[in-house]
Coordinates of C-alpha atoms in Angstrom, one line a residue:
X1 CA 297.2 -11.9 26.7
X2 CA 294.6 -12.6 29.3
X3 CA 293.7 -16.2 29.8
X4 CA 290.0 -15.5 30.4
X5 CA 287.9 -13.3 28.2
X6 CA 286.0 -10.6 29.8
X7 CA 282.3 -11.7 30.5
X8 CA 279.8 -8.9 29.7
X9 CA 276.6 -8.7 32.0
X10 CA 273.3 -8.9 30.0
X11 CA 269.6 -8.2 31.0
X12 CA 266.6 -5.8 30.6
X13 CA 267.3 -2.1 30.5
X14 CA 265.2 0.4 32.3
X15 CA 263.6 1.5 29.1
X16 CA 262.6 -2.1 28.2
X17 CA 261.1 -2.6 31.7
X18 CA 259.0 0.6 31.4
X19 CA 257.7 -0.5 27.9
X20 CA 256.8 -3.9 29.3
X21 CA 255.0 -2.3 32.3
X22 CA 253.1 0.0 29.9
X23 CA 252.0 -2.9 27.8
X24 CA 250.8 -4.8 30.9
X25 CA 248.9 -1.8 32.2
X26 CA 247.2 -1.3 28.9
X27 CA 246.2 -5.0 28.9
X28 CA 244.9 -4.7 32.5
X29 CA 242.8 -1.6 31.5
X30 CA 241.3 -3.6 28.6
X31 CA 240.6 -6.6 30.9
X32 CA 238.9 -4.4 33.5
X33 CA 236.8 -2.6 30.9
X34 CA 235.6 -5.9 29.5
X35 CA 234.9 -7.2 33.1
X36 CA 233.0 -4.0 33.9
X37 CA 230.7 -4.4 30.9
X38 CA 230.3 -8.1 31.5
X39 CA 229.5 -7.6 35.2
X40 CA 227.0 -4.8 34.3
X41 CA 225.2 -7.1 31.9
X42 CA 225.3 -9.9 34.5
X43 CA 223.9 -7.6 37.2
X44 CA 221.1 -6.4 34.9
X45 CA 220.2 -9.9 33.9
X46 CA 220.3 -11.2 37.5
X47 CA 218.3 -8.2 38.9
X48 CA 215.7 -8.6 36.1
X49 CA 215.4 -12.3 37.0
X50 CA 215.0 -11.5 40.7
X51 CA 212.2 -9.0 39.9
X52 CA 210.5 -11.6 37.7
X53 CA 210.7 -14.3 40.4
X54 CA 209.6 -12.0 43.3
X55 CA 206.6 -10.7 41.3
X56 CA 205.5 -14.1 40.2
X57 CA 205.6 -15.5 43.8
X58 CA 203.8 -12.5 45.2
X59 CA 201.0 -12.6 42.6
X60 CA 200.6 -16.4 43.1
X61 CA 200.2 -16.2 46.8
X62 CA 197.7 -13.3 46.6
X63 CA 195.8 -15.0 43.8
X64 CA 195.5 -18.2 45.8
X65 CA 193.8 -16.4 48.7
X66 CA 191.5 -14.4 46.4
X67 CA 190.2 -17.6 44.7
X68 CA 189.0 -18.8 48.1
X69 CA 187.6 -15.4 49.2
X70 CA 184.0 -15.6 50.6
X71 CA 184.0 -19.3 51.5
X72 CA 181.7 -19.9 54.4
X73 CA 179.7 -16.7 54.3
X74 CA 178.6 -16.3 50.7
X75 CA 175.1 -15.0 51.5
X76 CA 175.9 -12.1 49.2
X77 CA 172.8 -10.1 49.9
X78 CA 173.8 -9.8 53.6
X79 CA 177.4 -8.8 53.0
X80 CA 179.1 -5.7 54.4
X81 CA 178.4 -6.2 58.1
X82 CA 181.0 -4.8 60.5
X83 CA 182.2 -7.6 62.8
X84 CA 182.9 -6.7 66.4
X85 CA 185.7 -9.1 67.5
X86 CA 187.5 -9.7 70.8
X87 CA 190.8 -11.7 71.2
X88 CA 192.5 -12.0 74.6
X89 CA 195.8 -12.9 72.8
X90 CA 196.0 -9.4 71.5
X91 CA 197.6 -6.5 73.3
X92 CA 194.5 -4.5 72.3
X93 CA 191.7 -7.2 72.5
X94 CA 188.9 -5.4 70.7
X95 CA 189.2 -5.3 66.9
X96 CA 187.0 -5.0 63.8
X97 CA 186.6 -7.0 60.7
X98 CA 184.3 -6.7 57.6
X99 CA 182.0 -9.5 56.4
X100 CA 183.2 -9.2 52.8
X101 CA 185.3 -11.5 50.6
X102 CA 187.8 -8.8 49.6
X103 CA 188.4 -5.3 51.0
X104 CA 190.6 -2.8 49.1
X105 CA 192.1 0.0 51.2
X106 CA 193.0 2.9 48.9
X107 CA 195.4 5.6 50.1
X108 CA 193.5 8.7 51.3
X109 CA 190.2 6.8 51.5
X110 CA 188.5 4.9 54.3
X111 CA 186.0 2.2 54.0
X112 CA 182.6 2.4 55.7
X113 CA 183.6 -0.1 58.4
X114 CA 186.6 2.0 59.5
X115 CA 189.1 -0.8 58.7
X116 CA 191.5 1.2 56.5
X117 CA 192.9 4.1 58.6
X118 CA 196.2 5.7 57.7
X119 CA 196.9 3.9 54.4
X120 CA 199.2 6.6 53.1
X121 CA 199.2 9.4 50.5
X122 CA 196.9 9.1 47.5
X123 CA 198.8 8.3 44.3
X124 CA 202.2 7.5 45.7
X125 CA 201.3 5.0 48.4
X126 CA 200.3 1.5 47.4
X127 CA 196.8 0.0 48.1
X128 CA 196.2 -2.6 50.8
X129 CA 194.1 -5.7 50.1
X130 CA 192.3 -7.9 52.7
X131 CA 191.0 -11.3 51.8
X132 CA 188.5 -13.2 54.1
X133 CA 187.4 -16.8 53.9
X134 CA 186.6 -19.7 56.2
X135 CA 188.1 -23.2 56.4
X136 CA 185.0 -25.3 57.3
X137 CA 185.1 -28.3 54.9
X138 CA 181.7 -29.8 55.4
X139 CA 179.2 -26.9 55.4
X140 CA 178.9 -23.7 53.5
X141 CA 175.5 -22.3 54.3
X142 CA 174.5 -20.4 57.4
X143 CA 172.6 -21.9 60.3
X144 CA 169.6 -19.9 61.7
X145 CA 169.0 -18.8 65.2
X146 CA 166.5 -21.3 66.8
X147 CA 165.5 -19.2 69.8
X148 CA 165.7 -15.4 70.3
X149 CA 168.4 -14.2 72.6
X150 CA 166.9 -12.6 75.7
X151 CA 170.3 -10.9 76.7
X152 CA 173.7 -10.4 75.2
X153 CA 175.4 -13.0 77.4
X154 CA 173.0 -16.0 77.0
X155 CA 174.1 -19.1 75.0
X156 CA 173.3 -19.3 71.3
X157 CA 170.7 -21.8 70.2
X158 CA 170.7 -22.7 66.5
X159 CA 168.3 -24.8 64.4
X160 CA 171.2 -26.9 63.0
X161 CA 174.6 -27.6 64.4
X162 CA 175.7 -30.2 61.9
X163 CA 179.6 -30.4 61.6
X164 CA 180.0 -27.9 64.4
X165 CA 183.0 -28.6 66.7
X166 CA 184.6 -27.0 69.7
X167 CA 187.0 -24.4 68.6
X168 CA 185.0 -23.2 65.6
X169 CA 184.7 -19.5 64.9
X170 CA 181.2 -18.2 64.2
X171 CA 180.0 -14.9 62.8
X172 CA 176.5 -13.9 64.1
X173 CA 174.5 -11.6 61.9
X174 CA 170.9 -10.3 61.9
X175 CA 170.1 -9.0 58.4
X176 CA 168.3 -5.6 58.1
X177 CA 168.5 -5.0 61.8
X178 CA 171.3 -2.4 61.9
X179 CA 173.1 -4.5 64.4
X180 CA 176.8 -5.2 64.1
X181 CA 178.0 -8.7 63.5
X182 CA 179.7 -10.6 66.3
X183 CA 182.6 -13.1 66.3
X184 CA 182.4 -16.0 68.9
X185 CA 184.5 -19.0 69.6
X186 CA 182.6 -22.3 70.2
X187 CA 183.7 -24.1 73.3
X188 CA 181.1 -26.9 73.4
X189 CA 178.1 -28.2 71.4
X190 CA 175.2 -29.3 73.5
X191 CA 172.5 -30.6 71.1
X192 CA 171.6 -27.3 69.2
X193 CA 173.1 -25.0 71.8
X194 CA 176.5 -23.4 71.1
X195 CA 178.4 -22.8 74.3
X196 CA 180.9 -20.0 74.5
X197 CA 183.0 -19.8 77.6
X198 CA 184.8 -16.6 78.4
X199 CA 188.4 -15.9 77.3
X200 CA 190.8 -17.8 79.5
X201 CA 188.6 -20.8 80.2
X202 CA 189.9 -24.2 79.3
X203 CA 187.9 -26.6 77.1
X204 CA 188.6 -29.8 75.1
X205 CA 188.8 -30.0 71.3
X206 CA 187.4 -33.1 69.5
X207 CA 190.9 -34.4 69.2
X208 CA 191.2 -34.4 73.0
X209 CA 193.6 -31.5 73.4
X210 CA 192.8 -28.8 76.0
X211 CA 193.0 -25.2 74.8
X212 CA 192.1 -21.8 76.3
X213 CA 189.3 -19.8 74.9
X214 CA 190.4 -16.5 73.2
X215 CA 187.6 -14.9 71.3
X216 CA 184.8 -14.6 73.8
X217 CA 184.5 -11.4 75.9
X218 CA 183.3 -11.7 79.4
X219 CA 179.8 -10.2 79.7
X220 CA 178.6 -11.2 76.3
X221 CA 178.7 -9.9 72.8
X222 CA 177.0 -6.5 73.3
X223 CA 174.2 -7.5 70.9
X224 CA 171.1 -9.8 71.6
X225 CA 170.3 -11.4 68.3
X226 CA 166.8 -12.4 67.4
X227 CA 164.3 -12.4 64.5
X228 CA 163.3 -16.0 64.9
X229 CA 160.2 -16.6 62.7
X230 CA 160.8 -13.5 60.6
X231 CA 162.6 -12.7 57.4
X232 CA 165.5 -11.2 59.3
X233 CA 166.1 -14.2 61.5
X234 CA 169.7 -14.1 62.7
X235 CA 172.3 -16.3 61.0
X236 CA 175.5 -18.0 62.1
X237 CA 178.3 -18.5 59.7
X238 CA 180.8 -21.2 60.6
X239 CA 184.3 -20.1 59.5
X240 CA 186.1 -23.3 60.6
X241 CA 188.3 -24.2 63.6
X242 CA 190.7 -21.8 65.3
X243 CA 192.8 -24.5 67.0
X244 CA 192.5 -27.7 64.9
X245 CA 195.0 -28.5 63.5
X246 CA 197.5 -26.8 65.7
X247 CA 199.7 -26.0 62.7
X248 CA 197.1 -23.4 61.6
X249 CA 197.1 -24.8 58.1
X250 CA 193.3 -24.9 58.1
X251 CA 192.3 -22.0 60.3
X252 CA 190.0 -19.2 59.1
X253 CA 191.8 -16.6 57.0
X254 CA 191.6 -12.8 57.3
X255 CA 194.8 -11.8 55.5
X256 CA 195.8 -8.2 54.8
X257 CA 198.4 -7.7 52.1
X258 CA 200.5 -4.5 52.3
X259 CA 203.9 -3.2 51.2
X260 CA 206.1 -2.2 54.1
X261 CA 208.9 0.4 54.4
X262 CA 211.5 -2.2 53.3
X263 CA 209.7 -2.7 49.9
X264 CA 208.4 -6.2 50.8
X265 CA 204.9 -7.5 50.3
X266 CA 203.7 -8.7 53.6
X267 CA 200.7 -10.7 55.0
X268 CA 199.1 -9.7 58.3
X269 CA 196.9 -12.5 59.7
X270 CA 194.0 -11.4 62.0
X271 CA 193.6 -14.8 63.6
X272 CA 197.3 -15.7 64.0
X273 CA 198.8 -13.6 66.9
X274 CA 202.5 -13.0 67.4
X275 CA 203.3 -14.1 71.0
X276 CA 205.9 -11.4 71.5
X277 CA 204.2 -8.3 70.0
X278 CA 200.7 -9.6 70.8
X279 CA 199.6 -8.2 67.4
X280 CA 198.5 -9.9 64.2
X281 CA 201.5 -11.9 62.9
X282 CA 203.2 -10.3 59.9
X283 CA 205.0 -12.5 57.4
X284 CA 207.0 -11.5 54.3
X285 CA 205.8 -12.9 51.0
X286 CA 208.4 -11.4 48.5
X287 CA 211.1 -8.7 48.5
X288 CA 211.4 -5.7 46.3
X289 CA 207.7 -5.2 45.6
X290 CA 207.3 -1.4 45.4
X291 CA 203.7 -0.8 44.5
X292 CA 200.3 -2.4 44.4
X293 CA 197.0 -1.3 42.9
X294 CA 193.6 -3.1 43.1
X295 CA 190.2 -2.6 41.6
X296 CA 186.8 -4.0 42.3
X297 CA 185.2 -5.8 39.3
X298 CA 181.4 -5.0 39.5
X299 CA 178.4 -6.8 38.0
X300 CA 176.0 -3.8 38.3
X301 CA 175.0 -3.2 34.7
X302 CA 176.9 0.1 34.5
X303 CA 179.0 0.8 31.4
X304 CA 181.7 3.3 32.2
X305 CA 184.1 2.2 29.4
X306 CA 186.5 0.3 31.6
X307 CA 185.3 -3.0 30.1
X308 CA 185.0 -3.7 26.4
X309 CA 181.8 -5.8 25.7
X310 CA 179.7 -6.0 22.6
X311 CA 176.6 -7.3 24.4
X312 CA 174.1 -5.7 26.7
X313 CA 175.4 -4.6 30.2
X314 CA 173.0 -6.1 32.7
X315 CA 173.3 -6.4 36.5
X316 CA 173.4 -9.9 38.0
X317 CA 174.4 -11.8 34.8
X318 CA 177.7 -13.0 36.2
X319 CA 179.7 -10.7 33.9
X320 CA 182.0 -7.9 34.9
X321 CA 180.5 -4.6 33.7
X322 CA 183.2 -2.2 35.1
X323 CA 186.3 -1.9 37.3
X324 CA 186.3 0.8 40.0
X325 CA 188.7 1.9 42.7
X326 CA 187.9 1.6 46.4
X327 CA 187.5 5.4 46.6
X328 CA 184.9 5.3 43.9
X329 CA 183.2 2.2 45.3
X330 CA 183.0 3.7 48.8
X331 CA 181.8 7.1 47.7
X332 CA 179.0 5.7 45.7
X333 CA 177.8 3.3 48.4
X334 CA 177.8 0.4 45.9
X335 CA 176.3 -2.8 47.4
X336 CA 178.9 -5.4 48.3
X337 CA 177.0 -8.2 46.4
X338 CA 177.8 -6.5 43.1
X339 CA 181.6 -7.4 43.5
X340 CA 182.4 -10.5 41.5
X341 CA 186.2 -10.1 40.8
X342 CA 189.3 -8.2 41.9
X343 CA 191.9 -6.8 39.5
X344 CA 195.4 -6.7 41.1
X345 CA 198.6 -5.2 39.7
X346 CA 202.0 -5.5 41.4
X347 CA 205.3 -3.8 40.6
X348 CA 208.5 -5.7 41.3
X349 CA 211.9 -3.9 41.3
X350 CA 215.4 -5.1 40.6
X351 CA 217.4 -5.5 43.8
X352 CA 220.4 -3.3 42.7
X353 CA 220.4 0.2 41.3
X354 CA 222.2 0.6 38.0
X355 CA 224.6 3.4 37.1
X356 CA 223.5 6.2 34.8
X357 CA 224.6 5.7 31.2
X358 CA 226.4 9.1 31.3
X359 CA 228.5 8.0 34.3
X360 CA 228.5 8.7 38.0
X361 CA 226.9 12.0 39.1
X362 CA 224.5 12.1 36.1
X363 CA 220.7 11.5 36.4
X364 CA 219.5 7.9 36.4
X365 CA 218.1 6.8 33.1
X366 CA 217.6 3.0 33.6
X367 CA 213.8 3.4 33.6
X368 CA 213.0 6.9 32.1
X369 CA 209.2 6.4 32.3
X370 CA 207.2 4.9 35.1
X371 CA 205.7 1.3 34.5
X372 CA 202.1 1.1 33.6
X373 CA 199.1 -1.2 34.0
X374 CA 195.5 -1.2 32.7
X375 CA 194.6 1.5 35.3
X376 CA 197.4 3.9 34.1
X377 CA 200.9 4.7 35.2
X378 CA 202.3 3.9 38.6
X379 CA 203.5 6.8 40.6
X380 CA 206.9 5.8 42.0
X381 CA 208.0 9.4 42.8
X382 CA 208.1 8.7 46.6
X383 CA 211.6 7.3 45.9
X384 CA 213.7 10.0 44.3
X385 CA 216.0 7.4 42.8
X386 CA 213.2 5.3 41.2
X387 CA 214.7 5.7 37.7
X388 CA 217.8 3.8 38.7
X389 CA 216.0 0.5 38.8
X390 CA 214.4 -1.9 36.4
X391 CA 210.7 -3.0 37.0
X392 CA 208.3 -5.8 36.1
X393 CA 204.5 -5.4 36.3
X394 CA 202.3 -8.3 37.1
X395 CA 198.6 -7.9 36.6
X396 CA 195.7 -10.3 36.7
X397 CA 191.9 -10.4 37.3
X398 CA 190.7 -13.0 39.8
X399 CA 187.0 -14.0 39.9
X400 CA 185.5 -14.4 43.3
X401 CA 184.0 -17.8 42.6
X402 CA 182.3 -18.2 46.0
X403 CA 180.6 -14.9 45.6
X404 CA 179.5 -15.6 42.0
X405 CA 178.1 -19.0 42.9
X406 CA 176.3 -17.5 46.0
X407 CA 174.7 -19.5 48.8
X408 CA 172.2 -22.1 47.6

């Protein structure tokens, strides 16, 4: 008889290990399936929230500018003048502006002033929108020319220079003359004479800082303004100071809103020049903005069905009678003073594309139909994968209050 009993080894058999691994794998598959669904829901919610936030920010910034549009030059009967500008800070110094509160550049259409070249393909490309207003806090009406200019390079004498300061930007206009408007930079005020030194000359601001003139071309403006004592006497609109304060927070505004190739809404400022590119500085407002449409709201007494109104359509009553595209507005030669509002619609997109419900390789069906606004459906076909994203449309109508109130 053995003193010690035989000890038998015990443990998991191979079959038991395989069964346990199978159960673990099934559990992992279930966990990953739940995680995939949960992550998809989270991604959809987050992307929708991003689109909501980007669209709201973009529309807020644009609306803020439009509510100030026309400040400083709201003699509405004299609107639409082409402004010949010069800026030595630019790589190409000569440039053009339009003396209007808001300018819509529609794809495939150019405005009379030639400020909307190459805006894209009609239908698929977004509109561009330019907003113009001054920053002069003390005066809103124009000053009149006090003495006829005998040459294009003589100094400008006005009948009133109240609140004028060195560094102010002025627009000179002679109504009903056929002359272009001119943009000049005030370098000194001597009684009623506005001095404009040529670009590169140093002059002091009222705060004591020395700056270099930028906006005055050597040899004059190219136009000798006159009309003193007549109905078409030349006018000077003070847009505010170009240099004071140095932060640029109160400089005149000529902002162009456009959507770039990266699907961001951008602002291009005509009076703020990038020191590296020597072109108007471009800043991003919001990402994933894929389309923009804008319409003019007209008070011209025409009923085309775009506005529902039970009363009588009458021109000049301060009520919007119809909304028209820039193409229609330009083709008809509609007067600029009839514009009293701008309708804007933006399309914001989710940051991430979503998978087709039928699985990889199938056609995207996240957004089967294009988003719409009051002007119809947006054409997003320029992106072949547009149906893979979610969209939010932001639309509003902004009254041009400075244009409605007019100059007193």
